XYZ file of C-alpha atoms in Angstrom:
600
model
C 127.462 -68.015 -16.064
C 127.899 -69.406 -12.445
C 127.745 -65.428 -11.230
C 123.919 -65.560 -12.695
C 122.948 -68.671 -10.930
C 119.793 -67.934 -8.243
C 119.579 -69.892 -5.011
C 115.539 -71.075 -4.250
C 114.618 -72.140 -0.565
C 111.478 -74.092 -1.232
C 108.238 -72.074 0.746
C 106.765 -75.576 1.374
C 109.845 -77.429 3.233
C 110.723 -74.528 4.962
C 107.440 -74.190 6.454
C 106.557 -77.589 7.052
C 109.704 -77.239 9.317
C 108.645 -74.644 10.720
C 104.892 -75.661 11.800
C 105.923 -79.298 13.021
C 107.291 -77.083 16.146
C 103.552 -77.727 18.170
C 104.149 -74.767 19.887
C 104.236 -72.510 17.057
C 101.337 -74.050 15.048
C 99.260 -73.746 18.356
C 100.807 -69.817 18.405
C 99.459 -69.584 14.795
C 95.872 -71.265 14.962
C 95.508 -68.887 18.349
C 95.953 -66.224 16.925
C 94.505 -66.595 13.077
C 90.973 -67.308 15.721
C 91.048 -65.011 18.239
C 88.167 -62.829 18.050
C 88.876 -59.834 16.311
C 87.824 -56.383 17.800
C 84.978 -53.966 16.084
C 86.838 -50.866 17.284
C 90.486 -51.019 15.939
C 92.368 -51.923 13.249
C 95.739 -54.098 14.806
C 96.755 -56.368 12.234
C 95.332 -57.370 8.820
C 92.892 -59.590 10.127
C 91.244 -56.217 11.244
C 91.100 -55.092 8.261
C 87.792 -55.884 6.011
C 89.799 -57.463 3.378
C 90.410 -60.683 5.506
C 88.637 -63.677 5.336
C 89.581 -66.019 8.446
C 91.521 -69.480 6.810
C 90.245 -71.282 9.694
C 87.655 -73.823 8.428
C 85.195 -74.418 11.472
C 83.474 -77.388 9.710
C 87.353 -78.612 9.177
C 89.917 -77.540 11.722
C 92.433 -79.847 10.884
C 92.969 -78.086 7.281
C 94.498 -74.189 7.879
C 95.771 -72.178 5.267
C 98.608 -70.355 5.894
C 99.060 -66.615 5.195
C 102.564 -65.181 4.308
C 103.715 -61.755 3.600
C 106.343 -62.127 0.794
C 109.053 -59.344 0.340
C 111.422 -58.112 -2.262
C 114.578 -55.777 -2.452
C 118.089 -55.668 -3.224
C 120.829 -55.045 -1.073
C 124.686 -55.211 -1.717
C 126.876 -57.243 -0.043
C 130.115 -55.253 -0.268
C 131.342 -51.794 0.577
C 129.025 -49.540 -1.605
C 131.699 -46.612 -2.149
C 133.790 -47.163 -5.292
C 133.594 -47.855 -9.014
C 132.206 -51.725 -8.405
C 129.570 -50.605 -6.438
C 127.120 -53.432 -7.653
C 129.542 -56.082 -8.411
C 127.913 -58.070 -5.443
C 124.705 -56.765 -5.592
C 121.983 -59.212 -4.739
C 117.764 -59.185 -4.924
C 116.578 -61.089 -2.073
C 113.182 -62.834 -1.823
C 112.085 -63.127 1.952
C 108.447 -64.236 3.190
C 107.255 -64.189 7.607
C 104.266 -66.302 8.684
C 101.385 -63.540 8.676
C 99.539 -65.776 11.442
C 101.892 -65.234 13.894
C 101.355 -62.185 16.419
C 103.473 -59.019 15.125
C 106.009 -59.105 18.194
C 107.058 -62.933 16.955
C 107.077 -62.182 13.310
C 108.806 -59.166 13.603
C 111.909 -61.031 14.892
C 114.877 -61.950 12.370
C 114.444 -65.559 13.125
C 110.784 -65.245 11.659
C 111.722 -63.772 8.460
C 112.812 -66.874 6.191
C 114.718 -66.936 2.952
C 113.161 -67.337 -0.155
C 115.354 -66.907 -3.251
C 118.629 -65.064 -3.308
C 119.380 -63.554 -6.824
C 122.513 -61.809 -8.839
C 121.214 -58.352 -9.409
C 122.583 -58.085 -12.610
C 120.388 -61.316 -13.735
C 116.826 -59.596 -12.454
C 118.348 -56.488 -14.636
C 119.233 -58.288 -17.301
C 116.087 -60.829 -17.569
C 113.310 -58.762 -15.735
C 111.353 -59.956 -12.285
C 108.806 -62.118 -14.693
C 112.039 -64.574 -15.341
C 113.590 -64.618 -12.131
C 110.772 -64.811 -9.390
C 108.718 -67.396 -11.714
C 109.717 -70.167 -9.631
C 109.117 -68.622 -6.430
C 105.184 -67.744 -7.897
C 104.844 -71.332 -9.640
C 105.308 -72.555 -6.101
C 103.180 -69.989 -4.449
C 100.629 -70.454 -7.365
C 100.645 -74.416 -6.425
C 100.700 -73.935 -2.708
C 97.259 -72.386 -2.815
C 95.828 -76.093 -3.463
C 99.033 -78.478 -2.317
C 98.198 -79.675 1.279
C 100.884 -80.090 3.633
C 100.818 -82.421 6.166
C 101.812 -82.492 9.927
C 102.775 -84.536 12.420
C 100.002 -83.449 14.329
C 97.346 -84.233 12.003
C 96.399 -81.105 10.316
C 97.508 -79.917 6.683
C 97.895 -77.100 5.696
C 97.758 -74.848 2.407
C 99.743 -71.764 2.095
C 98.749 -68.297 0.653
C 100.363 -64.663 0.071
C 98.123 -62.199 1.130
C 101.023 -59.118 0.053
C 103.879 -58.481 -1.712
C 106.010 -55.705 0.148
C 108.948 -53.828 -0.417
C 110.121 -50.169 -1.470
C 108.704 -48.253 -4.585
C 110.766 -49.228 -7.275
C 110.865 -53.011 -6.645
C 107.014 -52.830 -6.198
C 106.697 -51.531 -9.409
C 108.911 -53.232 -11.169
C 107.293 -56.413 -9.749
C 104.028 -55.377 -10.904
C 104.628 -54.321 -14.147
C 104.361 -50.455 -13.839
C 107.109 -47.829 -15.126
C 109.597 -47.495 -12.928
C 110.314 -43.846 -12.726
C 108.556 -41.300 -10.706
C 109.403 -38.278 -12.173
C 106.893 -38.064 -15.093
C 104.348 -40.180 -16.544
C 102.183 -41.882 -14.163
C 103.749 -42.798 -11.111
C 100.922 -44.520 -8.465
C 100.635 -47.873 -8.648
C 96.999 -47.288 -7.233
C 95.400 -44.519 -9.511
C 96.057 -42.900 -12.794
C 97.463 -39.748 -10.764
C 100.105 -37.965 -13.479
C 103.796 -36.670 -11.626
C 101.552 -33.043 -12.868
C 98.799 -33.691 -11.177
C 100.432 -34.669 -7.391
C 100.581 -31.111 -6.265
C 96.967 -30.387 -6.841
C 95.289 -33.669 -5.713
C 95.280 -34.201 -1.959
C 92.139 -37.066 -1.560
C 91.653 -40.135 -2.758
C 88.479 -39.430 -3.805
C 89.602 -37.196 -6.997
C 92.198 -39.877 -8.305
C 90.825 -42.709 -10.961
C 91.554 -46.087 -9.288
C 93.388 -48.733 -10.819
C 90.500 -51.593 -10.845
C 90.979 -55.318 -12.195
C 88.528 -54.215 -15.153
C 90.944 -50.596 -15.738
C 94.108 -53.113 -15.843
C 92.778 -55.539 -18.438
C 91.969 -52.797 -20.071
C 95.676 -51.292 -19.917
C 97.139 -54.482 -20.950
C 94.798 -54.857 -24.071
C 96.043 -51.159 -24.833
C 99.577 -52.372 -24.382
C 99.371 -55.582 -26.513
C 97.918 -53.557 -29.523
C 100.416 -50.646 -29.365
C 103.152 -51.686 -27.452
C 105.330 -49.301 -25.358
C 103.527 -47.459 -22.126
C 99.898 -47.927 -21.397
C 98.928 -45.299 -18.394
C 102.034 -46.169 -16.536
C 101.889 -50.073 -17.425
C 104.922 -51.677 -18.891
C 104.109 -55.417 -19.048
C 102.132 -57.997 -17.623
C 103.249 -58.668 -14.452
C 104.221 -62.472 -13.608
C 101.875 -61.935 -10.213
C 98.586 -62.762 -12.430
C 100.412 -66.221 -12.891
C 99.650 -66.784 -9.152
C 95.972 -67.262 -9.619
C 94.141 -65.926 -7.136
C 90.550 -65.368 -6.895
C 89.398 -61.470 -6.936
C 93.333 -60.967 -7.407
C 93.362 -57.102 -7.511
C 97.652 -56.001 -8.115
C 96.991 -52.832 -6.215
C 95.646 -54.797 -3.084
C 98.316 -57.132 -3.465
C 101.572 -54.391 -3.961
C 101.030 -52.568 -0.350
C 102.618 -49.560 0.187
C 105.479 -48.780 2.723
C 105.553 -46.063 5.632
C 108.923 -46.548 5.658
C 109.736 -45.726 2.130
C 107.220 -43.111 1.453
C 106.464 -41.462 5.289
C 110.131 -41.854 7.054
C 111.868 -41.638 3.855
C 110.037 -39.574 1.878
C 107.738 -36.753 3.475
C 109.651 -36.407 6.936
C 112.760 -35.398 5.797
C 111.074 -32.400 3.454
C 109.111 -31.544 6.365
C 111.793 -30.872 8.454
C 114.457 -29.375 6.404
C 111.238 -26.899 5.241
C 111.027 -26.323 8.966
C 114.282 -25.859 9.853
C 115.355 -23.723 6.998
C 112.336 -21.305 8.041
C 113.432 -20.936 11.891
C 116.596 -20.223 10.371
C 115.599 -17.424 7.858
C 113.032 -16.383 10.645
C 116.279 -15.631 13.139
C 114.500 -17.821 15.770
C 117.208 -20.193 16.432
C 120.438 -20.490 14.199
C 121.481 -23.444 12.880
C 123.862 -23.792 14.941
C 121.606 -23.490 17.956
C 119.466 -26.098 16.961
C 122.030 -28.687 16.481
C 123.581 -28.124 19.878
C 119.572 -28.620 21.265
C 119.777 -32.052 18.994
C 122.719 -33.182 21.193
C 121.574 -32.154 24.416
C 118.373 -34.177 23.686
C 120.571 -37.120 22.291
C 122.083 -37.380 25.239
C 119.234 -36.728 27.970
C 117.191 -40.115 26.371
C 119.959 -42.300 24.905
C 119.023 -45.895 25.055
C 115.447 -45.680 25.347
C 114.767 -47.910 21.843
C 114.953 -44.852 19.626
C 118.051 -44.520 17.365
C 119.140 -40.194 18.724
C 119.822 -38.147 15.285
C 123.893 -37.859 15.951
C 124.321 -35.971 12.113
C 124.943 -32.116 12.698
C 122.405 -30.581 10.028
C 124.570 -28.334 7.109
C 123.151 -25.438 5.329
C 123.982 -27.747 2.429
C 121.575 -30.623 4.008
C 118.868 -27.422 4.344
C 119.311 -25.915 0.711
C 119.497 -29.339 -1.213
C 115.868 -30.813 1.094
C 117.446 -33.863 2.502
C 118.439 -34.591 5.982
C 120.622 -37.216 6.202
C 120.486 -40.162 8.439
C 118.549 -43.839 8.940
C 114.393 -43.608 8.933
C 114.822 -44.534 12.414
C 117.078 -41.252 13.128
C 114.434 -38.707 11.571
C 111.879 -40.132 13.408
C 113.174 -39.244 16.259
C 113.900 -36.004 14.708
C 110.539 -35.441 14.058
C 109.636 -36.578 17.272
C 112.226 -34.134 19.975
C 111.530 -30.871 17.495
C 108.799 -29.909 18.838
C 110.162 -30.411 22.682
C 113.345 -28.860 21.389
C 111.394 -25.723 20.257
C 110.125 -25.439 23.496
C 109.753 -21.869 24.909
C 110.524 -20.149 21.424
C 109.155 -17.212 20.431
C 107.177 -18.237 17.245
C 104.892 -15.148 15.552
C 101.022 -15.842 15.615
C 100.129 -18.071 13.337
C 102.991 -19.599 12.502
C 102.550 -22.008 9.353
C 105.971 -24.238 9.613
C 105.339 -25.070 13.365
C 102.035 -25.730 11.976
C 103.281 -28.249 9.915
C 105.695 -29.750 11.709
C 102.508 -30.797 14.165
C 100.758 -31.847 11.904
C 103.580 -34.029 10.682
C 103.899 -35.563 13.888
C 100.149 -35.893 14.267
C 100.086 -38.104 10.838
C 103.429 -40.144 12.510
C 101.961 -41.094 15.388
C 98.325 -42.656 13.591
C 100.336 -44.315 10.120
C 102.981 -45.706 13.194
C 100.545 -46.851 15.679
C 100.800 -50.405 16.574
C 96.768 -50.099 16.534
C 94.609 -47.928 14.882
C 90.470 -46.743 15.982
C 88.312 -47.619 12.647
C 86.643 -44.069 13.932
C 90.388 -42.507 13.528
C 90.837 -43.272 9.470
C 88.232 -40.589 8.111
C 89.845 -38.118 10.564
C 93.215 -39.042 8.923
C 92.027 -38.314 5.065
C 91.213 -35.069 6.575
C 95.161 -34.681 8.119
C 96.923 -35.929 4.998
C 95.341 -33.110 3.049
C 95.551 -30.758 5.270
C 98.930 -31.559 5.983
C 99.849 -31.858 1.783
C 98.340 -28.181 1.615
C 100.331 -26.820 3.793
C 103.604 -28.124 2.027
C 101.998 -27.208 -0.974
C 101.454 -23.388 0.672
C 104.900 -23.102 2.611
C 107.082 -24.486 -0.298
C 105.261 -25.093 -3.697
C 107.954 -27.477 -4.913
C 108.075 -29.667 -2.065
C 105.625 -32.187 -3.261
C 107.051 -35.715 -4.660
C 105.142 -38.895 -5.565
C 105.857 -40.217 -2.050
C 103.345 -37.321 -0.276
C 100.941 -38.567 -3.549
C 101.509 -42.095 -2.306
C 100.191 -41.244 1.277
C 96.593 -39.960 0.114
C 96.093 -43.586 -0.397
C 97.290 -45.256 3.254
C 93.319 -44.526 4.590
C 91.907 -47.006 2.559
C 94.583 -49.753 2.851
C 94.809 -49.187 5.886
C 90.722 -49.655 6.426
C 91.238 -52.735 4.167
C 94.348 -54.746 5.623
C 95.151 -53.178 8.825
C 98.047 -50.716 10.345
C 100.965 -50.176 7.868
C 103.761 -51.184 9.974
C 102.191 -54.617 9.844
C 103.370 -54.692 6.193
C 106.257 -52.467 6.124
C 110.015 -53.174 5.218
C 111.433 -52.201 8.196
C 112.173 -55.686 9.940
C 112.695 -57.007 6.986
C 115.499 -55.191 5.387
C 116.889 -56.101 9.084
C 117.477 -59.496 7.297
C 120.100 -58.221 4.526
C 122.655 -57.005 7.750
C 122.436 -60.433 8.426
C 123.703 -61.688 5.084
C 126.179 -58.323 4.817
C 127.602 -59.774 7.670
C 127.683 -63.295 6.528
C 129.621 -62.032 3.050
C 132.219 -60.028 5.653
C 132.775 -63.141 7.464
C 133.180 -65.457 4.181
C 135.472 -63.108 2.092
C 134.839 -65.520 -0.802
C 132.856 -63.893 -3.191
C 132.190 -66.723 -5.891
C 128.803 -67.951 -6.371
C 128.404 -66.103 -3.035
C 123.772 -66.977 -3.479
C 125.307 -69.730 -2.809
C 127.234 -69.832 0.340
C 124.658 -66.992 1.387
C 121.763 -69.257 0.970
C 123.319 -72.651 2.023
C 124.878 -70.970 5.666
C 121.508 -69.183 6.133
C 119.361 -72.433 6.298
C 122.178 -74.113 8.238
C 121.631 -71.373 10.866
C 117.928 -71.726 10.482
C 118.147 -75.451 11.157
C 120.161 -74.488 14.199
C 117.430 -71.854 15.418
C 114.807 -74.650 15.132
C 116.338 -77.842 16.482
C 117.466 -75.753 19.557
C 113.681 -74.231 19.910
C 115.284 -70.934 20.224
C 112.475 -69.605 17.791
C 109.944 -70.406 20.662
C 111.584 -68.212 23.357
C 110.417 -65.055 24.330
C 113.719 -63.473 24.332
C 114.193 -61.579 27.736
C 117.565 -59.643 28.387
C 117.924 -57.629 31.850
C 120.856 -55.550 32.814
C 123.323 -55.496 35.842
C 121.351 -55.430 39.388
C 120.889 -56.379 42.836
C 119.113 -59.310 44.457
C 117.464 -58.963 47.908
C 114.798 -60.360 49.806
C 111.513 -58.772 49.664
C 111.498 -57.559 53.217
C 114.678 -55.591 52.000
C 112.782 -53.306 50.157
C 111.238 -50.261 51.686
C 107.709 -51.194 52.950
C 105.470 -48.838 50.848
C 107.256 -50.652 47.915
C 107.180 -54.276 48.925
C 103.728 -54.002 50.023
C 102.501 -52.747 46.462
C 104.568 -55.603 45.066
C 103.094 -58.190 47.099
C 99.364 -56.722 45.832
C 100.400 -56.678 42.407
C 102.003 -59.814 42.515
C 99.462 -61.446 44.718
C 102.417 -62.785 46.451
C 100.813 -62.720 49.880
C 103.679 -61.985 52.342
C 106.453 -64.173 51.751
C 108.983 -61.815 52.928
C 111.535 -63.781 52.757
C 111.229 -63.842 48.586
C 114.393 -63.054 46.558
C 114.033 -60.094 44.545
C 116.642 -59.062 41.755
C 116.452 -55.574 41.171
C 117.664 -54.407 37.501
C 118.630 -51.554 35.593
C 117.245 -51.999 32.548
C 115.132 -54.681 30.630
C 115.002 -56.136 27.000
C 112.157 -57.770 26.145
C 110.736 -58.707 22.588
C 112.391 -56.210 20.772
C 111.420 -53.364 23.303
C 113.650 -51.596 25.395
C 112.631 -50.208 29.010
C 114.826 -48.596 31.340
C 114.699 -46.792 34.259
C 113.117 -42.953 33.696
C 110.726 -43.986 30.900
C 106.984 -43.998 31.282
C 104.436 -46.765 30.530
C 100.653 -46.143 29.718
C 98.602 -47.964 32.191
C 94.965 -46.967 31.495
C 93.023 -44.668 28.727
C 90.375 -42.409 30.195
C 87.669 -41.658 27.937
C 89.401 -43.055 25.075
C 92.313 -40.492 24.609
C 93.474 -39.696 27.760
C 96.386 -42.314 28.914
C 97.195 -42.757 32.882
C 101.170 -42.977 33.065
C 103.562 -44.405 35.387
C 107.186 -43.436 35.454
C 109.587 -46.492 36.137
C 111.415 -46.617 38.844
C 112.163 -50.257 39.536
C 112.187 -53.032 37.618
C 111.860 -56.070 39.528
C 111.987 -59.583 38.831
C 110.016 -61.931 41.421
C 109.404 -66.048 41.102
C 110.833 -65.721 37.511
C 108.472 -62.793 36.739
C 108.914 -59.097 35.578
C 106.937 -56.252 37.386
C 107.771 -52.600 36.210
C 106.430 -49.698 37.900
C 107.394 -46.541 39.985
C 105.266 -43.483 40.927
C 101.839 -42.271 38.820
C 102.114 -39.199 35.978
C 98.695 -37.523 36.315
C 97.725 -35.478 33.167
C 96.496 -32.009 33.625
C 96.539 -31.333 30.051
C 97.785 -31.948 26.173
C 100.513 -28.985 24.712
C 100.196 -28.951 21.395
C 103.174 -27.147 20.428
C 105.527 -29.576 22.298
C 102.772 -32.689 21.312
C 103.494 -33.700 24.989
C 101.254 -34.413 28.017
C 102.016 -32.151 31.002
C 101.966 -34.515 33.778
C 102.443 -34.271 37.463
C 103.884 -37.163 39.733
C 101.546 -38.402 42.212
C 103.244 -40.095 45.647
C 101.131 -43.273 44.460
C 103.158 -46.125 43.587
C 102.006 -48.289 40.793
C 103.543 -52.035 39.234
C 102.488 -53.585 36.119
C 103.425 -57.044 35.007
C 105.479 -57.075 31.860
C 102.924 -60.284 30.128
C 100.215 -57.716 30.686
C 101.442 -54.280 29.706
C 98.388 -51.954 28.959
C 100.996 -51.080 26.003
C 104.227 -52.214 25.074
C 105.587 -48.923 23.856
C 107.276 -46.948 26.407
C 106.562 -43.155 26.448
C 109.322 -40.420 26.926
C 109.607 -38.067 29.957
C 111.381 -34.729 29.812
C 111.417 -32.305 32.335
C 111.297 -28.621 30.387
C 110.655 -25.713 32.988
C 110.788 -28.104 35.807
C 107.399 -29.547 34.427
C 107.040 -32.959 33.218
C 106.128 -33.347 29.389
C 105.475 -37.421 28.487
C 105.371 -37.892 24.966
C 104.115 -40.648 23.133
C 106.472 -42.469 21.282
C 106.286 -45.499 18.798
C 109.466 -47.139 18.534
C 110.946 -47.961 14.682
């Protein structure tokens, strides 16, 4: 039937497109060769699992590495009885050798396959996806040629995407509320609340899942959570190990999944406690929404119901209770908690284990530290609310050793990638014509992509600045201009134009006036801040910078740095930003509290 018809984009045209653009194969070889540090764990060539596809004795032959992803997404309205009339499973893939601000970008993530949901229901991922792995499979070997000279080969180093779809992809049951439910060990849906470390769980090994599938072939049905043979082992590989290649999400299982328990556990206990009504602590939520709007955090606008509290789930986007989980602390600033206090324990904690499984880099000396907080933090759900624990907190006990393995997790999580299905929601809205809609879906997508790299857009680093003022640099105040002209090492051209901005877009990040930037780290841990004040544009350059947040200590119960502004002015260039994550500066009590925020 023509509404069971998939749509393939083949991997190898698209990226042979893609890589005659010079400047993004130089980008890529860069970057795949860059020396990687000992210390910290950025990307997945960090991690020890990598092996470098640059061929010294060969450097004209690379082999590409590609995340793949898979989800479904519908097209239409979801509310009424034809909910998943439109519903489509989308295949996506980014160029893994790219640095994670390019590949994060929408114009990085390229189509794969677009399929009717109801076929993948109806004929299983093993049908539907076996031409995108008989490509894959034949892409290991195929080389590509270039323009320039060099071929390449391609190769999936993961296979991302949310819970179900991983297991479904790999072959496992696809419920979670009995049975075995990890993908990585034999851990029962009995066993979750009672194992906390890896360490006590029976991996899933190559040898365990041959063994599994014998088991299934001779008696058929469910063998320890395995359904079938999945249609990955077609691709393969050598030392092909599914749970290596089926990454978890933090999106899915940390945003998703353990956040929102942790706070409505939290909240319903300040509640009971008759610390703060709930009442109360929405009208703090607003206040904070609207002291810090627009500084690249999505404010939680939902006003939290006793029914949100009593059923466990807060509702809202991951991005929204993130920031949750981020203000609540600040928000409970100044309250009178008793001694001892187990759900502000918790909610720390839960912020602590945000800000390491979120951090754009990772120390290697950090992971052990981190088996330690996940259980620590599981026993304390397990202590303040016994029934709390789902197979998402299970899934978490396994992020240490993934992450020493391939590298941070938001380096393979969904996020920017289901980013890519607004795109085609969008296109359907604009279309209106629903038949054979893979189709038109697919076809205007690469049109657009053609578009994107004809016109070179995909080599700009996109830079948006808001409304301002241009002067000359003798204009400026002359404390100001003079540690402009050091920064800049503009000597003392004072008759330079200057164009003075509000606000400033760049990459993806968001800075505007009143947020903080880390400029140094003292002893490791300690970051030197400096509040912006100005951001300044000079010879087509961007300089932020403003006066200097000294640290006199960390508050724990806020997880904030109490600061105090120095008279000292200080610029940094935007190209070399100590870090490209803004913090957040409140002023509770009249002190300053900078917290350290990573955007999602």
């Amino acid at each position: 039937q023509s509404g069971e018809v998939m749509h393939l984009v083949p991997i190898s045209n698209m990226l042979q497109c893609v890589l005659t653009n010079d400047i993004i194969l130089a980008e890529v070889i860069e970057y795949l060769g860059q020396f990687i540090s000992s210390g910290n764990l950025s990307d997945f060539r960090d991690g020890s699992a990598y092996q470098s596809p640059l061929n010294p004795a060969n450097p004209m032959n690379l082999e590409i590495p590609i995340i793949m992803y898979t989800d479904e997404f519908e097209v239409c309205n979801p509310i009424g009885s034809a909910k998943t009339k439109h519903k489509i499973a989308a295949v996506y893939y980014t160029i893994a050798g790219l640095p994670p601000s390019k590949r994060s970008k929408r114009e990085y993530i390229f189509l794969s396959a677009l399929i009717p949901d109801k076929a993948r229901k109806k004929l299983g991922y093993n049908i539907v996806l076996e031409p995108v792995i008989r490509e894959l499979s034949q892409l290991l070997t195929k080389h590509i040629a270039l323009p320039s000279g060099h071929q390449f080969t391609v190769k999936a180093i993961a296979f991302c995407g949310d819970n179900l779809s991983a297991h479904g992809l790999g072959g496992f049951q696809a419920t979670f509320s009995t049975g075995y439910i990890c993908r990585f060990c034999y851990t029962t849906y009995g066993e979750i609340s009672n194992i906390f470390l890896e360490n006590q769980c029976e991996l899933r090994t190559p040898t365990t899942h041959c063994n599994d599938l014998e088991n299934l072939n001779v008696d058929g049905g469910n063998s320890r959570g395995l359904k079938q043979k999945s249609i990955l082992f077609d691709l393969a590989y050598p030392n092909f190990h599914l749970s290596d290649f089926l990454l978890p999400d933090v999106m899915h299982d940390f945003l998703e999944g353990c956040v929102p328990t942790v706070l409505t556990i939290v909240i319903k206990s300040v509640k009971e406690s008759k610390i703060l009504s709930l009442s109360a602590i929405n009208a703090l939520i607003k206040s904070f929404t609207s002291d810090k709007s627009g500084f690249g955090l999505n404010p939680y606008t939902v006003d939290i119901t006793p029914k949100h509290i009593n059923d466990g789930k807060i509702k809202g986007t991951a991005a929204q209770k993130w920031w949750l989980l981020v203000h609540l602390p600040l928000i409970f600033h100044g309250m009178n908690f008793p001694e001892n206090y187990r759900p502000l324990e918790l909610l720390l904690k839960c912020r602590e284990l945000g800000a390491i499984l979120l951090a754009d880099s990772i120390p290697k000396s950090v992971v052990e530290y981190l088996r330690y907080l996940i259980h620590y933090h599981h026993t304390l759900v397990r202590e303040i609310s016994p029934n709390s624990i789902t197979p998402k907190f299970h899934f978490l006990i396994h992020y240490p050793s993934i992450i020493q393995r391939f590298g941070p997790p938001r380096r393979y999580w969904t996020m920017r990638f289901e980013s890519k299905h607004q795109y085609f929601k969008d296109l359907a809205r604009k279309c209106k014509n629903f038949k054979n809609i893979t189709y038109t879906l697919s076809t205007r997508c690469q049109n657009f992509q053609a578009v994107t790299l004809n016109s070179e857009i995909l080599c700009n680093n996109e830079v948006k600045c808001g409304p301002g003022e241009r002067l000359t640099l003798s204009d400026l105040e002359d404390d100001l201009s003079e540690v402009l002209k050091n920064t800049a090492d503009l000597g003392f051209f004072d008759n330079d134009i200057v164009y003075s901005c509000q606000w400033l877009n760049a990459n993806g990040v968001s800075y505007r006036k009143g947020c903080v930037l880390v400029t140094a780290l003292v002893h490791e841990d300690i970051p030197l801040f400096t509040k912006v004040d100005f951001i300044i544009n000079i010879r087509g350059e961007w300089y932020l910078g403003g006066k200097e947040l000294t640290p006199q200590q960390f508050d724990r119960q806020t997880w904030s740095f109490v600061c105090k502004e120095a008279s000292t002015l200080q610029f940094q260039a935007l190209e070399s930003l100590f870090s490209r994550s803004p913090a957040l500066c409140y002023q509770l009590d009249g002190v300053n509290h900078v917290a350290l925020v990573t955007n999602v």
